[in-house]
Short mmCIF file of C-alpha atoms in Angstrom, two decimals:
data_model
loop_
_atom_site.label_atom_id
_atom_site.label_comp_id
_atom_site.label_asym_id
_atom_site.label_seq_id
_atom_site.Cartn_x
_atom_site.Cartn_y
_atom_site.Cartn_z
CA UNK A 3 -71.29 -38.14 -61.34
CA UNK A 4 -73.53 -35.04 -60.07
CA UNK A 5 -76.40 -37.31 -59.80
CA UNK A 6 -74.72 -40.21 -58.20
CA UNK A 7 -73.49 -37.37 -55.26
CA UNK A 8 -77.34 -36.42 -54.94
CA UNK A 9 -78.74 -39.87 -54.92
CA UNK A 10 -76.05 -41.60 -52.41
CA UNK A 11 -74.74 -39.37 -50.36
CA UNK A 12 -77.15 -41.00 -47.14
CA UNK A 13 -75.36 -44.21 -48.36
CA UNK A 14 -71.52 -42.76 -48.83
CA UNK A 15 -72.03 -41.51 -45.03
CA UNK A 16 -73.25 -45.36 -43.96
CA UNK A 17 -70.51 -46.71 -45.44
CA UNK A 18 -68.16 -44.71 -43.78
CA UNK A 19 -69.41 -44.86 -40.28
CA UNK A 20 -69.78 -48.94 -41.13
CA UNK A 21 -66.30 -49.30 -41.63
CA UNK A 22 -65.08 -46.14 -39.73
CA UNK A 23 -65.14 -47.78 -35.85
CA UNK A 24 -63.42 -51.01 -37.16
CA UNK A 25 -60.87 -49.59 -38.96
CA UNK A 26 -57.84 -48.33 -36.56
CA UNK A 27 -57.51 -52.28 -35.02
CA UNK A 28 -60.07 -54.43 -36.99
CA UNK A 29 -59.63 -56.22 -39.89
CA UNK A 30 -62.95 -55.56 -42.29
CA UNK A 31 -63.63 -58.84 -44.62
CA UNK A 32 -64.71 -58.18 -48.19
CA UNK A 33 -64.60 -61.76 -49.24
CA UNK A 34 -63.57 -65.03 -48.69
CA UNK A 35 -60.08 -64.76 -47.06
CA UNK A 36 -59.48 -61.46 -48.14
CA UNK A 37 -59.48 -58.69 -45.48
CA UNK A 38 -59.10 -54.86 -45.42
CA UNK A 39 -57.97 -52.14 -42.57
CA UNK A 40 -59.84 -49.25 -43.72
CA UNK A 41 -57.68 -45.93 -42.78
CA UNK A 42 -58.45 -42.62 -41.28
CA UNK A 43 -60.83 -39.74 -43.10
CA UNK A 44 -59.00 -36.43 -43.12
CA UNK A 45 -55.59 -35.13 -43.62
CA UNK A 46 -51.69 -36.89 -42.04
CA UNK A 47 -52.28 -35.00 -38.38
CA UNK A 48 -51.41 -36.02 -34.97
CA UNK A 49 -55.03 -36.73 -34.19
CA UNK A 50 -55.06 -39.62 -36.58
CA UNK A 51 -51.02 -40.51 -36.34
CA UNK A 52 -51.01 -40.53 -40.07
CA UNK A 53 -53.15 -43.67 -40.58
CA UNK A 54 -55.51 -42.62 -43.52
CA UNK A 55 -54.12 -45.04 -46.15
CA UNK A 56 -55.79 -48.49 -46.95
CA UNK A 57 -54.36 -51.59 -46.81
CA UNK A 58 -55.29 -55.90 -46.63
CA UNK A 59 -53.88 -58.87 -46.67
CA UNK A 60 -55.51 -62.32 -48.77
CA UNK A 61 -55.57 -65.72 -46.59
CA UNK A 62 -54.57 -68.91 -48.73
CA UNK A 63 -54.06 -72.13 -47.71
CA UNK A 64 -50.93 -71.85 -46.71
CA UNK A 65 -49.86 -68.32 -46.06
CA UNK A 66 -50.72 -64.77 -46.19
CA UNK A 67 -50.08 -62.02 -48.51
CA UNK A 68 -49.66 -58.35 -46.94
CA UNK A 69 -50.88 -55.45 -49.16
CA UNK A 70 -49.31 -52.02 -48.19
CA UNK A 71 -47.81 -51.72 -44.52
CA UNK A 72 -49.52 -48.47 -43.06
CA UNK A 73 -47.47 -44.81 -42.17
CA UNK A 74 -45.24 -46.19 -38.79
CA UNK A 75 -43.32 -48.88 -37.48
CA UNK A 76 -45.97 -48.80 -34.55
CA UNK A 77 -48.77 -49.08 -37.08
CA UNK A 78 -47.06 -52.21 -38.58
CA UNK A 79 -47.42 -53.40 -35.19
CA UNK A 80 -50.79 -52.91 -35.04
CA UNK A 81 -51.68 -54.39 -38.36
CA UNK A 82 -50.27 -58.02 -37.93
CA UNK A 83 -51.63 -57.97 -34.55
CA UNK A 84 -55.05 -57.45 -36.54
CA UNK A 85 -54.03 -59.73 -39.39
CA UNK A 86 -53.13 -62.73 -36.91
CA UNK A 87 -56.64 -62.23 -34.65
CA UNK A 88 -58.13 -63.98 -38.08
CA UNK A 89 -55.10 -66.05 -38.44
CA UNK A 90 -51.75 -68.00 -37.80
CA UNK A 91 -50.75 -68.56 -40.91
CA UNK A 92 -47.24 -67.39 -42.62
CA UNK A 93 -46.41 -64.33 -43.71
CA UNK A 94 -45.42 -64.38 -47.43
CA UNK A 95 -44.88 -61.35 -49.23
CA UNK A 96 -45.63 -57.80 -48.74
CA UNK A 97 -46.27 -56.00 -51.58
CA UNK A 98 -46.48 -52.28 -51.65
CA UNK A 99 -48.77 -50.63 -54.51
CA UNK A 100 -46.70 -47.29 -54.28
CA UNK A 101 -44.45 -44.84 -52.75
CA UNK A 102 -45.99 -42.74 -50.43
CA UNK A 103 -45.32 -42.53 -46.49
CA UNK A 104 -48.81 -43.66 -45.64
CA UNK A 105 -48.13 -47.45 -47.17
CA UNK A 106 -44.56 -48.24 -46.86
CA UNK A 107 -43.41 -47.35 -43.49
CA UNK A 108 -45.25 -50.24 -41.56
CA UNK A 109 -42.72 -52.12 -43.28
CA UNK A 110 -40.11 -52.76 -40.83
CA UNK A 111 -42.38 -54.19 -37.99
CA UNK A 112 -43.43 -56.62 -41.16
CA UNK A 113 -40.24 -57.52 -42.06
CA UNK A 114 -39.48 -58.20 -38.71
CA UNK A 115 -42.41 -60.45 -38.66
CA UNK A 116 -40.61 -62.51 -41.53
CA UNK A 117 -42.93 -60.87 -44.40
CA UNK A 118 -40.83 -60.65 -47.85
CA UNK A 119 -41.30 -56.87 -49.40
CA UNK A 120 -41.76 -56.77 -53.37
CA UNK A 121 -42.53 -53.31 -55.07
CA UNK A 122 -42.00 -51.87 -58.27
CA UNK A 123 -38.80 -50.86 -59.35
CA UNK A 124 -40.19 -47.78 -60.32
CA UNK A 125 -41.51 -47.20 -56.67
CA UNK A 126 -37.65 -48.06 -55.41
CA UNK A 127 -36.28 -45.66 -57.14
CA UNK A 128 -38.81 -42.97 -55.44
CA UNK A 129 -37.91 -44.51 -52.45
CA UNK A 130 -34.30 -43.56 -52.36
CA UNK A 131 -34.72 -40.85 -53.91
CA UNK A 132 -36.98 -39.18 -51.45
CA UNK A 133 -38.41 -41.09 -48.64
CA UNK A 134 -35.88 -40.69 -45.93
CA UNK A 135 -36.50 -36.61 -46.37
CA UNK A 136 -40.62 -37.88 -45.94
CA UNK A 137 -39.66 -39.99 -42.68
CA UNK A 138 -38.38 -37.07 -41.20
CA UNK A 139 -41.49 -34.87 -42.01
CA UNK A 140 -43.34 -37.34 -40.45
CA UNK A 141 -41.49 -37.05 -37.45
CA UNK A 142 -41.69 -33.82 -37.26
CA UNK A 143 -45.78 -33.70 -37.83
CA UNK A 144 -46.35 -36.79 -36.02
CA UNK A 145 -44.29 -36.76 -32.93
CA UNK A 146 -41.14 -38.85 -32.15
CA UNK A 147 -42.87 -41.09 -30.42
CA UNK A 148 -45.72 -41.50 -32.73
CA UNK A 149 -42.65 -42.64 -35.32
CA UNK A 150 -40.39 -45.01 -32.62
CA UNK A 151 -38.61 -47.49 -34.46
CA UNK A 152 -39.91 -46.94 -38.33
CA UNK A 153 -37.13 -47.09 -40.71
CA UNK A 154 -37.02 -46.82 -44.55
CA UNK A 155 -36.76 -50.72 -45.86
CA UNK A 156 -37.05 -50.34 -49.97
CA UNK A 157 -37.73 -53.98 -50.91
CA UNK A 158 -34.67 -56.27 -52.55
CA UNK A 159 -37.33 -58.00 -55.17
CA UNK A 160 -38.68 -55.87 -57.47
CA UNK A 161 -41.23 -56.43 -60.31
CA UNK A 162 -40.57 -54.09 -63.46
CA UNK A 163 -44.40 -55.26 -65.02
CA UNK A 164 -47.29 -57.11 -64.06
CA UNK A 165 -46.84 -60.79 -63.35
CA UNK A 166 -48.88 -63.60 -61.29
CA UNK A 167 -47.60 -64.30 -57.99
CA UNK A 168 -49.03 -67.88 -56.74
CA UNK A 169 -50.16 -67.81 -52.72
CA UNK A 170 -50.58 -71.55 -51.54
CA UNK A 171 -54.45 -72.13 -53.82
CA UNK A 172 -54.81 -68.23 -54.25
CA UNK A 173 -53.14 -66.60 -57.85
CA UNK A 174 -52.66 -62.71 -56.91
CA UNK A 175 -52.08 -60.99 -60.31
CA UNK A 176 -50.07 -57.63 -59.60
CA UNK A 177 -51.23 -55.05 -62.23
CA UNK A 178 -48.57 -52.51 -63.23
CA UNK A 179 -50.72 -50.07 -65.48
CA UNK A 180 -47.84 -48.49 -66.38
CA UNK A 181 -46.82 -44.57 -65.14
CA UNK A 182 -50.37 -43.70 -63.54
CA UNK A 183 -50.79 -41.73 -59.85
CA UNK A 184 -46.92 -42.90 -59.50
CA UNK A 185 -44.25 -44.30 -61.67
CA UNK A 186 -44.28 -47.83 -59.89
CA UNK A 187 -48.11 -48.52 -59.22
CA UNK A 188 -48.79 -52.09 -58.66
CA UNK A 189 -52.76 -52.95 -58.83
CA UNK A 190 -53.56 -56.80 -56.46
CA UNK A 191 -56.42 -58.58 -57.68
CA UNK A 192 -57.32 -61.86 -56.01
CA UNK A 193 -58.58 -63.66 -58.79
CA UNK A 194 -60.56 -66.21 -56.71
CA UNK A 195 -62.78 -63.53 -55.29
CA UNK A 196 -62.20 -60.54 -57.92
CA UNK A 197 -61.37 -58.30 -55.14
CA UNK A 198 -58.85 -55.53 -56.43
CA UNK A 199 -56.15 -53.25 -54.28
CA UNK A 200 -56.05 -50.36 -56.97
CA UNK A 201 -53.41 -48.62 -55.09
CA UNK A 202 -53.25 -45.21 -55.68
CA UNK A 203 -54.87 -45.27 -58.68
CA UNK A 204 -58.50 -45.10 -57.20
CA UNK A 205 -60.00 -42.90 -54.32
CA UNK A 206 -62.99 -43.32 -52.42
CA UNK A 207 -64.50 -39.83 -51.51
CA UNK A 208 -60.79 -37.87 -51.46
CA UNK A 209 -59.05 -35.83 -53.77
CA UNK A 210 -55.96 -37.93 -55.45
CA UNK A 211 -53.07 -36.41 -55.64
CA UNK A 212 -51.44 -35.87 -59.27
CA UNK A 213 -48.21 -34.73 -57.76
CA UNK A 214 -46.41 -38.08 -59.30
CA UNK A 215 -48.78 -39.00 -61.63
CA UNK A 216 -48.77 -39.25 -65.66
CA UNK A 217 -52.64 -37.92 -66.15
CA UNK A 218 -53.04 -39.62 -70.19
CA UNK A 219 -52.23 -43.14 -68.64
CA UNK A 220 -53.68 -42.45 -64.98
CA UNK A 221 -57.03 -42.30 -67.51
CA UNK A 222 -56.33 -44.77 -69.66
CA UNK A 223 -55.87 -47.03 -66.71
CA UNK A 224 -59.10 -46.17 -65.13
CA UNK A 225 -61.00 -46.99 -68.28
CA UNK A 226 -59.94 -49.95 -68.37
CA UNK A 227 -60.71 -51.16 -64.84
CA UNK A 228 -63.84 -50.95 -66.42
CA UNK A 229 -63.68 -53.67 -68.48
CA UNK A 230 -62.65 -56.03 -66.09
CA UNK A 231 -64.73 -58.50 -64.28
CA UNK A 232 -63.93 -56.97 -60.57
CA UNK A 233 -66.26 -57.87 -57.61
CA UNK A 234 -65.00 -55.33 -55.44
CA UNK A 235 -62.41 -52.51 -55.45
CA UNK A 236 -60.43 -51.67 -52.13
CA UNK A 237 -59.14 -47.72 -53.42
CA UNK A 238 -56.07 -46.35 -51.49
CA UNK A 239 -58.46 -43.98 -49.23
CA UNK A 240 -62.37 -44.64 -48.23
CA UNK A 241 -64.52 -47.43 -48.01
CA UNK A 242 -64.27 -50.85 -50.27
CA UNK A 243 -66.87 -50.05 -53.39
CA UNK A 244 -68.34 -51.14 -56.05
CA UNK A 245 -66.02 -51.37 -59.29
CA UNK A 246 -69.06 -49.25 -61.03
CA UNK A 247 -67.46 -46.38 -58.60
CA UNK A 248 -63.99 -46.48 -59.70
CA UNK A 249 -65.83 -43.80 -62.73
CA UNK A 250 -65.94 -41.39 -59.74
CA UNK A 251 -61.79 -40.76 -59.74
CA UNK A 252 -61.98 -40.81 -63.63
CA UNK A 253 -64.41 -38.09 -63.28
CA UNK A 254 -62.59 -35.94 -60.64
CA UNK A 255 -59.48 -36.31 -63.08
CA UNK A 256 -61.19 -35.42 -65.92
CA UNK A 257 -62.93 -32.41 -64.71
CA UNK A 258 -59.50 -31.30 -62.98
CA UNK A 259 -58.10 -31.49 -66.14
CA UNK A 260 -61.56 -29.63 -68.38
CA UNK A 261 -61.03 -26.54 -65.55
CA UNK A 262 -57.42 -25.81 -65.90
CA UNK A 263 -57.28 -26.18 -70.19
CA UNK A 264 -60.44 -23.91 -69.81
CA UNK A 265 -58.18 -21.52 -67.97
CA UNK A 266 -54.79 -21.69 -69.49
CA UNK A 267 -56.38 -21.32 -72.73
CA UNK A 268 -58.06 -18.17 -71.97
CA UNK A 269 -54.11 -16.83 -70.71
CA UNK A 270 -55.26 -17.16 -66.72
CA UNK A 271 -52.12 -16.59 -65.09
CA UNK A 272 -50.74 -19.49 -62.79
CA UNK A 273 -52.63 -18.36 -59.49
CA UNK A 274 -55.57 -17.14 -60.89
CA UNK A 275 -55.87 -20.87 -62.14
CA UNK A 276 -54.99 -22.40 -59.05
CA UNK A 277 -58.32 -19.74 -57.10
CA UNK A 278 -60.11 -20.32 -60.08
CA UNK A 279 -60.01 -24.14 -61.38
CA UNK A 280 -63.15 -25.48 -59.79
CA UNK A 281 -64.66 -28.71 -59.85
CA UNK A 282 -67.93 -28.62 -58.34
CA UNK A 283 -69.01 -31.74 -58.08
CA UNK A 284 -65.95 -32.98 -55.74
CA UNK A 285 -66.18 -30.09 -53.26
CA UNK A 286 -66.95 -32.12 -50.62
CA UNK A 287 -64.15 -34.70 -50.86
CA UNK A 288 -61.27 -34.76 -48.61
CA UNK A 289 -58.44 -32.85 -49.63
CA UNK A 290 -60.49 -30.41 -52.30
CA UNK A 291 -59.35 -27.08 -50.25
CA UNK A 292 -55.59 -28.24 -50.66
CA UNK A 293 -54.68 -31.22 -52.71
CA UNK A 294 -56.88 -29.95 -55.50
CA UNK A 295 -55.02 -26.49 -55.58
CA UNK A 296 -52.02 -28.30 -55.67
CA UNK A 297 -53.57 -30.69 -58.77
CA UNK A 298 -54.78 -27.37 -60.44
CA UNK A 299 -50.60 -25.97 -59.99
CA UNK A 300 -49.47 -28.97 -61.05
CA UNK A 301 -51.57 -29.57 -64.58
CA UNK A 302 -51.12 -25.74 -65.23
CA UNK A 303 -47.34 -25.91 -65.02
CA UNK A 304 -47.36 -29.38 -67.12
CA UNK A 305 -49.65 -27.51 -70.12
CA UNK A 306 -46.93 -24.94 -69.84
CA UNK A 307 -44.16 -27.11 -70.39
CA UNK A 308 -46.02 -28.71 -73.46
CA UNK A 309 -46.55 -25.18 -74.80
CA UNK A 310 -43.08 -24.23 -73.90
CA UNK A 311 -41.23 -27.84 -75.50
CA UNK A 312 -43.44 -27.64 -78.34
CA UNK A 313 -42.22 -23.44 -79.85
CA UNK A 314 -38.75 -24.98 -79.80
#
């Protein structure tokens, strides 16, 4: 990992300015038919209006398949105005990898637009359980008008596993890995072009977030990415990569996870974990001054459940 940073950082900062420009209106292609919108670098502020997450949509012969729906009904918007410049085709289903604001609340102007949602079951249930209280922190971080018109839509078809979804002369396998960055992540790989939406699973050059994550199968699941024949991985943040790259979260995880066992095993309290858990190699990612504090709370408190379930 260290040496990868040294060698291509010149090349990480190309890729972002390559896609950077195009991303807020353009749709980027990675392959035949298959197109991303690359989001924002940085933090949810009112600079960016919240757009930082990936997401794409595959072109068939006969329709198109959405992937993820963006943070706001006016993103939406935005989006399928994108998505028909390339073309005129049907919408056919949406599918969102997870539940966080950044993907699923472009889905009204979608569904307006005729698109059919399909999620997880696992990501409906976060849904309702929490995303109208995330709508309104949006609002209140974005702006009212920033948010006009975006409503919470949790899909009606769910998926509770991974299944093949046929797309006119396209088969789009959805990949559930099982409880990995959230309960209900769904993976799309276009199998005609080995492209792969990971979702939240995989991060290009930011800090993931382990806040609803399951860390042993988040793991497993990137190890085994690696064993598939991908062509090209589109991660929930930064710039389409190599699948060779998706190593880079696994790292990030694992050293997260090295720092704090070093600590709580030497009886470092709770904040003197979260100052003191440091992961070199990933300082300059997005989110490493906050999210990773967070990550360090978070895998301190789990090893302290363990400890605690385990005496009784």
């Amino acid at each position: 990992m260290a040496t990868w940073l040294a060698n291509g950082f010149a090349a990480c900062l190309l890729l972002f300015a390559s896609f950077g420009e195009a991303a807020a209106t353009d749709a980027v292609r990675v392959a035949e038919g298959v197109y991303v919108f690359v989001g924002a670098a940085g933090e949810i502020s009112p600079e960016n209006l919240g757009r930082i997450g990936n997401s794409g949509f595959i072109v068939s012969d006969t329709e198109v398949t959405l992937i993820d729906s963006g943070v706001s009904h006016a993103h939406g918007l935005e989006l399928l105005a994108a998505v028909r410049r390339v073309t005129d085709k049907p919408l056919g289903r949406l599918i969102l990898t997870h539940a966080v604001q950044e993907f699923i609340y472009g889905t009204s102007a979608y569904v307006d637009a005729g698109a059919r949602p399909l999620c997880h079951a696992g990501s409906a249930t976060l849904m309702r359980s929490r995303c109208e209280h995330c709508l309104q922190n949006l609002r209140t971080a974005l702006g009212e008008p920033a948010m006009a018109g975006t409503r919470l839509i949790v899909p009606d078809d769910l998926v509770d596993g991974s299944t093949d979804l046929r797309s006119g002369d396209r088969i789009i396998e959805l990949i559930h890995p099982g409880w990995a960055s959230t309960p209900g992540d769904l993976m799309v790989l276009d199998r005609r072009s080995g492209v792969l939406f990971a979702g939240g699973v995989v991060t290009n050059g930011r800090i993931p977030e382990l806040r609803d994550g399951q860390l042993d199968t988040w793991l497993e699941t990137l190890q085994s990415l690696g064993q598939r024949p991908l062509n090209r991985v589109i991660p929930g943040y930064g710039p389409p990569m190599p699948p060779e790259r998706v190593a880079d979260t696994l790292d990030y995880l694992r050293a997260l996870d090295a720092a704090v066992q070093q600590m709580y095993a030497a009886s470092a309290s709770l904040m003197e974990t979260i100052e003191g858990a440091d992961a070199p190699a990933f300082r300059g990612w997005t989110g490493y001054d906050s999210i990773h504090r967070r990550n360090a709370q978070l895998r301190y408190l789990q090893l302290e459940t363990k400890e605690l379930d385990s005496s009784r």
